[in-house]
Amino acid sequence: MLTFLAGAEVDPDEFRATWKASLLIGTASFAAPFAGVLLLCRYGFDWTWKAAEIGGTALSTTSLAVVYAVLVETGLNATALGKLIMSATFVTDLATVLALSVLFIRPTWWLLPFVAASVLLILVMPRLERWFFAQYGNRVIETEIKGAFAALLVLMWLAEKANSQAVLPAFLLGLAVSRTFARHRATQQRFRVVAFALLTPFFFLRSGMNVSLPLVIANLGLLGALLGAKLVLKSAAVHPLARRHAHPHAAFTTLLMSTGLTFGTISATYGYTAGIVTKAQFSLLVTVVVLTAVLPTAVAQRYFSPDRPALGIPGSADQPRLRLAVSDRTSAPAPEQNGPMP
């Protein structure tokens, strides 16, 4: 759902103009922590090779949920910088999903129907939007939202049957209907409410219930090493490219690309349910993922947030305070009367 919304936020024309920068930043953001954390887990912590691959995959991600939330709340999603960051985030998470699929998941024959349905929906939905919104849009029953949910559920069901992930077709479907969402902002806002308030919390609650806090406390050294490895490797790989393609907001871009949450948790959860990582390893990975969702985001917003008026974000300039304090109202002198009272 979040991948679909992120795709819908991207302007196709600007995406075509910045795809090289997005590809470079996103690929570097994945490759450096994946390789570095994998080697650290295998040779530094003596994990099994498969467990080390899960560790590298889980900590290679950039959180689409966190990046999307930050950009939307600050209004940066409407700027070229925000679109570049979202596109690069998608590239990183796509690489993570591909790594997880290639290393661990064996597709079934359902992959063919999954690919066919994905192509059909991506081609057909944008062409139906004018007729559909004219017939069923702006109604209390929210038919347009139900239709998009139905399409996403079909993709998710087929992806599960195929032992794959629906992240790529969901993003491309969102990208295909992005012009529709640009014309119907109220519908887009309702999608956000459903996604953030209703759907995503259940996934994170389920994963959090499997984390063992005593095991995390018993392995604080490993926790710090994994956290430091992800942040350092992400920064070393992304910052030089961000200075070239996102100047003067390289630090802000680098910190957002260092976040992790959704696909990191998915990777760790898969490793745990498949018996590849132990409960202690799973607990460490999920804890690091959660910490990287909080720490880089807080630093980015506190110290490196872009100047919103300079980026042309509507309503971002400081507004004068219209409400007077009680003392101001009571102490203000009465206006002088220049003439006789009527």
Tab-separated table of C-alpha atoms in Angstrom:
chain	number	residue	atom	x	y	z
A	1	MET	CA	0.000	0.000	0.000
A	2	LEU	CA	2.767	2.437	0.933
A	3	THR	CA	4.691	1.483	-2.198
A	4	PHE	CA	1.613	2.253	-4.293
A	5	LEU	CA	1.186	5.639	-2.594
A	6	ALA	CA	4.861	6.470	-3.061
A	7	GLY	CA	4.583	5.722	-6.765
A	8	ALA	CA	1.480	7.901	-6.987
A	9	GLU	CA	3.449	10.835	-5.525
A	10	VAL	CA	6.051	10.746	-8.302
A	11	ASP	CA	5.639	13.024	-11.289
A	12	PRO	CA	6.371	10.803	-14.341
A	13	ASP	CA	8.005	13.664	-16.247
A	14	GLU	CA	10.342	14.524	-13.369
A	15	PHE	CA	11.007	10.822	-12.750
A	16	ARG	CA	12.240	10.456	-16.329
A	17	ALA	CA	14.445	13.499	-15.843
A	18	THR	CA	16.055	12.198	-12.613
A	19	TRP	CA	16.047	8.422	-13.100
A	20	LYS	CA	19.827	8.228	-13.426
A	21	ALA	CA	20.394	10.031	-10.122
A	22	SER	CA	17.707	7.925	-8.434
A	23	LEU	CA	19.280	4.732	-9.765
A	24	LEU	CA	22.776	5.717	-8.635
A	25	ILE	CA	21.762	6.812	-5.129
A	26	GLY	CA	19.355	3.920	-4.609
A	27	THR	CA	21.786	1.254	-5.792
A	28	ALA	CA	24.639	2.590	-3.669
A	29	SER	CA	22.288	2.828	-0.690
A	30	PHE	CA	21.569	-0.895	-1.028
A	31	ALA	CA	24.913	-2.347	-2.087
A	32	ALA	CA	27.231	-0.904	0.574
A	33	PRO	CA	25.304	-1.944	3.722
A	34	PHE	CA	24.268	-5.274	2.184
A	35	ALA	CA	27.851	-6.331	1.496
A	36	GLY	CA	29.313	-4.752	4.632
A	37	VAL	CA	26.765	-6.102	7.118
A	38	LEU	CA	26.824	-9.539	5.462
A	39	LEU	CA	30.601	-9.784	5.909
A	40	LEU	CA	30.410	-8.412	9.458
A	41	CYS	CA	27.781	-10.962	10.488
A	42	ARG	CA	29.565	-13.868	8.825
A	43	TYR	CA	33.161	-13.239	9.828
A	44	GLY	CA	32.799	-10.856	12.759
A	45	PHE	CA	29.881	-12.478	14.594
A	46	ASP	CA	30.279	-16.036	13.210
A	47	TRP	CA	26.695	-16.273	11.975
A	48	THR	CA	25.876	-18.898	9.374
A	49	TRP	CA	26.149	-17.768	5.773
A	50	LYS	CA	22.368	-17.766	5.290
A	51	ALA	CA	21.825	-15.850	8.539
A	52	ALA	CA	24.455	-13.313	7.448
A	53	GLU	CA	22.615	-12.880	4.141
A	54	ILE	CA	19.411	-12.168	6.065
A	55	GLY	CA	21.315	-9.641	8.183
A	56	GLY	CA	22.720	-7.888	5.125
A	57	THR	CA	19.335	-7.837	3.422
A	58	ALA	CA	17.464	-6.554	6.490
A	59	LEU	CA	19.896	-3.676	7.067
A	60	SER	CA	20.312	-2.701	3.419
A	61	THR	CA	16.864	-1.132	3.171
A	62	THR	CA	15.632	2.435	3.229
A	63	SER	CA	12.260	2.873	4.886
A	64	LEU	CA	9.655	3.799	2.321
A	65	ALA	CA	7.152	4.319	5.158
A	66	VAL	CA	9.394	6.755	7.053
A	67	VAL	CA	10.586	8.643	3.978
A	68	TYR	CA	7.068	8.958	2.614
A	69	ALA	CA	5.684	10.175	5.960
A	70	VAL	CA	8.447	12.768	6.422
A	71	LEU	CA	8.140	14.117	2.892
A	72	VAL	CA	4.350	14.356	3.006
A	73	GLU	CA	4.236	16.001	6.445
A	74	THR	CA	6.829	18.607	5.452
A	75	GLY	CA	5.405	19.208	1.991
A	76	LEU	CA	8.659	18.102	0.351
A	77	ASN	CA	6.855	15.378	-1.585
A	78	ALA	CA	5.778	18.085	-4.049
A	79	THR	CA	9.366	19.234	-4.716
A	80	ALA	CA	12.057	17.877	-7.027
A	81	LEU	CA	14.153	16.966	-3.971
A	82	GLY	CA	11.339	14.937	-2.433
A	83	LYS	CA	10.607	13.111	-5.674
A	84	LEU	CA	14.297	12.264	-6.072
A	85	ILE	CA	14.483	10.856	-2.531
A	86	MET	CA	11.309	8.800	-2.992
A	87	SER	CA	12.500	7.403	-6.300
A	88	ALA	CA	15.899	6.501	-4.830
A	89	THR	CA	14.166	4.876	-1.864
A	90	PHE	CA	12.127	2.739	-4.221
A	91	VAL	CA	15.294	1.628	-6.048
A	92	THR	CA	16.883	0.613	-2.740
A	93	ASP	CA	13.857	-1.345	-1.569
A	94	LEU	CA	13.439	-2.972	-4.967
A	95	ALA	CA	17.052	-4.166	-4.760
A	96	THR	CA	16.337	-5.517	-1.267
A	97	VAL	CA	13.281	-7.430	-2.468
A	98	LEU	CA	15.200	-8.810	-5.444
A	99	ALA	CA	18.037	-9.925	-3.156
A	100	LEU	CA	15.587	-11.632	-0.804
A	101	SER	CA	13.866	-13.328	-3.743
A	102	VAL	CA	17.062	-14.486	-5.458
A	103	LEU	CA	18.760	-15.718	-2.292
A	104	PHE	CA	15.866	-17.410	-0.520
A	105	ILE	CA	12.568	-17.495	-2.418
A	106	ARG	CA	11.836	-20.034	-5.139
A	107	PRO	CA	9.043	-18.812	-7.447
A	108	THR	CA	6.237	-21.141	-8.508
A	109	TRP	CA	4.373	-21.365	-11.828
A	110	TRP	CA	2.041	-18.673	-10.435
A	111	LEU	CA	4.733	-16.181	-11.428
A	112	LEU	CA	3.333	-16.088	-14.982
A	113	PRO	CA	-0.223	-15.074	-13.925
A	114	PHE	CA	1.312	-12.599	-11.477
A	115	VAL	CA	3.342	-10.886	-14.216
A	116	ALA	CA	0.383	-10.923	-16.625
A	117	ALA	CA	-2.004	-9.390	-14.073
A	118	SER	CA	0.569	-6.741	-13.138
A	119	VAL	CA	1.052	-5.657	-16.753
A	120	LEU	CA	-2.703	-5.655	-17.392
A	121	LEU	CA	-3.514	-3.492	-14.362
A	122	ILE	CA	-0.697	-1.031	-15.066
A	123	LEU	CA	-1.895	-0.580	-18.645
A	124	VAL	CA	-5.657	-0.559	-18.053
A	125	MET	CA	-6.204	1.417	-14.826
A	126	PRO	CA	-4.927	4.807	-16.108
A	127	ARG	CA	-7.089	4.488	-19.216
A	128	LEU	CA	-10.225	3.828	-17.187
A	129	GLU	CA	-9.781	6.679	-14.715
A	130	ARG	CA	-11.704	9.415	-16.542
A	131	TRP	CA	-14.744	7.216	-17.122
A	132	PHE	CA	-14.545	5.683	-13.634
A	133	PHE	CA	-14.325	8.986	-11.751
A	134	ALA	CA	-17.109	10.468	-13.879
A	135	GLN	CA	-19.392	7.537	-13.053
A	136	TYR	CA	-18.439	6.627	-9.477
A	137	GLY	CA	-16.159	9.345	-8.072
A	138	ASN	CA	-16.885	11.554	-5.044
A	139	ARG	CA	-19.446	9.220	-3.480
A	140	VAL	CA	-19.863	8.308	0.162
A	141	ILE	CA	-19.061	4.640	-0.452
A	142	GLU	CA	-15.578	5.616	-1.809
A	143	THR	CA	-15.776	3.369	-4.876
A	144	GLU	CA	-12.476	4.628	-6.285
A	145	ILE	CA	-10.598	3.626	-3.127
A	146	LYS	CA	-12.218	0.201	-3.096
A	147	GLY	CA	-11.263	-0.319	-6.726
A	148	ALA	CA	-7.607	0.482	-6.066
A	149	PHE	CA	-7.623	-1.752	-2.976
A	150	ALA	CA	-9.077	-4.585	-5.040
A	151	ALA	CA	-6.280	-4.220	-7.606
A	152	LEU	CA	-3.610	-4.222	-4.891
A	153	LEU	CA	-5.149	-7.235	-3.151
A	154	VAL	CA	-5.123	-9.169	-6.429
A	155	LEU	CA	-1.432	-8.350	-6.868
A	156	MET	CA	-0.630	-9.347	-3.278
A	157	TRP	CA	-2.540	-12.628	-3.579
A	158	LEU	CA	-0.831	-13.569	-6.839
A	159	ALA	CA	2.565	-12.549	-5.436
A	160	GLU	CA	2.041	-14.816	-2.435
A	161	LYS	CA	1.058	-17.696	-4.716
A	162	ALA	CA	4.174	-17.062	-6.803
A	163	ASN	CA	6.457	-16.844	-3.730
A	164	SER	CA	7.326	-13.305	-4.803
A	165	GLN	CA	6.669	-9.722	-3.681
A	166	ALA	CA	4.223	-7.172	-5.105
A	167	VAL	CA	6.453	-4.153	-4.410
A	168	LEU	CA	7.528	-3.506	-8.023
A	169	PRO	CA	4.086	-3.750	-9.692
A	170	ALA	CA	2.532	-1.770	-6.812
A	171	PHE	CA	4.999	1.086	-7.333
A	172	LEU	CA	4.568	1.004	-11.111
A	173	LEU	CA	0.783	0.954	-10.703
A	174	GLY	CA	1.005	4.016	-8.452
A	175	LEU	CA	3.282	5.694	-10.981
A	176	ALA	CA	0.799	4.897	-13.760
A	177	VAL	CA	-2.107	6.562	-11.921
A	178	SER	CA	-0.069	9.464	-10.502
A	179	ARG	CA	-1.634	11.956	-12.914
A	180	THR	CA	-5.072	10.781	-11.775
A	181	PHE	CA	-4.133	11.395	-8.144
A	182	ALA	CA	-2.774	14.821	-9.082
A	183	ARG	CA	-6.261	15.710	-10.328
A	184	HIS	CA	-8.030	14.163	-7.313
A	185	ARG	CA	-6.012	15.185	-4.244
A	186	ALA	CA	-8.876	14.455	-1.828
A	187	THR	CA	-8.880	10.807	-2.897
A	188	GLN	CA	-5.135	10.629	-2.407
A	189	GLN	CA	-5.481	12.049	1.103
A	190	ARG	CA	-8.076	9.427	2.005
A	191	PHE	CA	-5.708	6.710	0.795
A	192	ARG	CA	-3.036	8.050	3.148
A	193	VAL	CA	-5.415	7.981	6.110
A	194	VAL	CA	-6.367	4.363	5.475
A	195	ALA	CA	-2.753	3.261	4.995
A	196	PHE	CA	-1.189	4.983	8.005
A	197	ALA	CA	-4.048	4.740	10.490
A	198	LEU	CA	-5.451	1.299	9.755
A	199	LEU	CA	-3.206	-1.061	7.811
A	200	THR	CA	0.477	-0.552	8.607
A	201	PRO	CA	0.240	-0.670	12.447
A	202	PHE	CA	-0.912	-4.308	12.408
A	203	PHE	CA	2.187	-5.488	10.566
A	204	PHE	CA	4.604	-3.787	12.958
A	205	LEU	CA	2.695	-4.964	16.034
A	206	ARG	CA	2.933	-8.542	14.838
A	207	SER	CA	6.678	-8.298	14.241
A	208	GLY	CA	7.321	-6.499	17.521
A	209	MET	CA	5.643	-9.247	19.511
A	210	ASN	CA	8.391	-11.679	18.421
A	211	VAL	CA	11.239	-9.479	19.708
A	212	SER	CA	12.880	-10.595	22.958
A	213	LEU	CA	14.034	-7.585	24.989
A	214	PRO	CA	16.224	-9.688	27.358
A	215	LEU	CA	18.110	-11.091	24.352
A	216	VAL	CA	18.625	-7.571	23.008
A	217	ILE	CA	19.981	-6.358	26.361
A	218	ALA	CA	22.298	-9.368	26.553
A	219	ASN	CA	23.802	-8.477	23.163
A	220	LEU	CA	24.137	-4.698	23.339
A	221	GLY	CA	27.629	-4.849	21.835
A	222	LEU	CA	26.357	-6.608	18.729
A	223	LEU	CA	23.443	-4.181	18.592
A	224	GLY	CA	25.768	-1.178	18.572
A	225	ALA	CA	28.032	-2.750	15.957
A	226	LEU	CA	25.137	-3.527	13.608
A	227	LEU	CA	23.629	-0.070	14.062
A	228	GLY	CA	26.954	1.652	13.461
A	229	ALA	CA	27.715	-0.511	10.439
A	230	LYS	CA	24.455	0.346	8.713
A	231	LEU	CA	24.660	4.089	9.377
A	232	VAL	CA	28.345	4.411	8.454
A	233	LEU	CA	28.094	2.310	5.302
A	234	LYS	CA	24.931	4.081	4.139
A	235	SER	CA	26.480	7.498	4.721
A	236	ALA	CA	29.753	6.596	3.005
A	237	ALA	CA	27.935	5.316	-0.073
A	238	VAL	CA	25.142	7.879	-0.396
A	239	HIS	CA	26.655	11.196	0.688
A	240	PRO	CA	29.125	11.656	-2.211
A	241	LEU	CA	26.326	11.005	-4.717
A	242	ALA	CA	23.889	13.208	-2.804
A	243	ARG	CA	26.394	16.073	-2.905
A	244	ARG	CA	26.381	15.795	-6.679
A	245	HIS	CA	22.666	15.275	-7.302
A	246	ALA	CA	20.915	16.767	-4.242
A	247	HIS	CA	23.140	19.709	-3.333
A	248	PRO	CA	22.763	21.616	-0.990
A	249	HIS	CA	20.605	19.026	0.789
A	250	ALA	CA	23.095	16.151	0.750
A	251	ALA	CA	23.041	15.596	4.523
A	252	PHE	CA	19.237	15.546	4.657
A	253	THR	CA	19.096	13.122	1.720
A	254	THR	CA	21.761	10.868	3.232
A	255	LEU	CA	20.011	10.668	6.594
A	256	LEU	CA	16.634	9.817	5.070
A	257	MET	CA	18.273	7.147	2.914
A	258	SER	CA	19.760	5.701	6.138
A	259	THR	CA	16.357	4.975	7.656
A	260	GLY	CA	14.867	1.504	7.808
A	261	LEU	CA	11.590	-0.072	8.819
A	262	THR	CA	9.183	-1.874	6.490
A	263	PHE	CA	11.299	-4.073	4.230
A	264	GLY	CA	13.967	-4.529	6.884
A	265	THR	CA	11.316	-5.954	9.193
A	266	ILE	CA	9.930	-8.084	6.351
A	267	SER	CA	13.382	-9.554	5.661
A	268	ALA	CA	14.100	-10.287	9.323
A	269	THR	CA	10.639	-11.788	9.813
A	270	TYR	CA	11.086	-14.037	6.796
A	271	GLY	CA	14.434	-15.245	8.127
A	272	TYR	CA	12.933	-15.985	11.534
A	273	THR	CA	9.819	-17.799	10.288
A	274	ALA	CA	11.944	-19.853	7.859
A	275	GLY	CA	14.305	-20.890	10.670
A	276	ILE	CA	17.312	-19.142	9.116
A	277	VAL	CA	18.015	-16.775	12.035
A	278	THR	CA	17.620	-17.422	15.744
A	279	LYS	CA	15.334	-15.459	18.034
A	280	ALA	CA	18.321	-13.494	19.336
A	281	GLN	CA	19.483	-12.613	15.821
A	282	PHE	CA	15.940	-11.674	14.799
A	283	SER	CA	15.526	-9.485	17.893
A	284	LEU	CA	18.798	-7.675	17.183
A	285	LEU	CA	17.953	-7.074	13.535
A	286	VAL	CA	14.461	-5.743	14.229
A	287	THR	CA	15.748	-3.497	17.025
A	288	VAL	CA	18.397	-2.022	14.724
A	289	VAL	CA	15.757	-1.519	12.031
A	290	VAL	CA	13.516	0.362	14.472
A	291	LEU	CA	16.407	2.494	15.738
A	292	THR	CA	17.333	3.469	12.192
A	293	ALA	CA	13.746	4.537	11.642
A	294	VAL	CA	13.988	6.978	14.555
A	295	LEU	CA	17.558	8.290	14.891
A	296	PRO	CA	18.391	9.453	11.327
A	297	THR	CA	14.903	10.903	10.928
A	298	ALA	CA	15.170	12.942	14.121
A	299	VAL	CA	18.612	14.294	13.206
A	300	ALA	CA	17.551	15.102	9.632
A	301	GLN	CA	14.461	17.024	10.699
A	302	ARG	CA	16.148	18.773	13.619
A	303	TYR	CA	19.402	19.909	12.007
A	304	PHE	CA	19.250	19.471	8.228
A	305	SER	CA	15.655	20.125	7.213
A	306	PRO	CA	15.583	22.101	3.927
A	307	ASP	CA	14.372	25.683	3.826
A	308	ARG	CA	10.778	25.098	2.771
A	309	PRO	CA	10.025	28.639	1.504
A	310	ALA	CA	13.173	28.489	-0.630
A	311	LEU	CA	11.882	25.286	-2.222
A	312	GLY	CA	8.592	26.985	-3.057
A	313	ILE	CA	6.380	24.913	-0.742
A	314	PRO	CA	2.988	26.649	-0.409
A	315	GLY	CA	2.061	27.839	3.057
A	316	SER	CA	5.514	27.218	4.485
A	317	ALA	CA	6.417	30.820	5.262
A	318	ASP	CA	6.019	32.001	8.799
A	319	GLN	CA	2.532	33.332	9.359
A	320	PRO	CA	1.818	36.252	11.700
A	321	ARG	CA	0.080	35.373	14.908
A	322	LEU	CA	-3.427	36.738	14.837
A	323	ARG	CA	-4.540	35.735	18.319
A	324	LEU	CA	-3.669	38.222	21.059
A	325	ALA	CA	-2.799	37.155	24.558
A	326	VAL	CA	-5.231	38.080	27.334
A	327	SER	CA	-2.801	40.608	28.775
A	328	ASP	CA	-2.426	42.238	25.339
A	329	ARG	CA	-6.154	42.708	24.986
A	330	THR	CA	-6.654	44.085	28.486
A	331	SER	CA	-3.676	46.435	28.485
A	332	ALA	CA	-4.210	47.981	25.057
A	333	PRO	CA	-5.200	51.678	25.406
A	334	ALA	CA	-8.596	52.768	24.170
A	335	PRO	CA	-8.562	54.800	20.950
A	336	GLU	CA	-8.746	58.554	21.362
A	337	GLN	CA	-11.982	60.305	20.518
A	338	ASN	CA	-11.352	63.278	18.261
A	339	GLY	CA	-14.894	64.537	18.231
A	340	PRO	CA	-17.983	64.680	20.399
A	341	MET	CA	-19.844	61.519	21.132
A	342	PRO	CA	-22.937	61.182	18.944
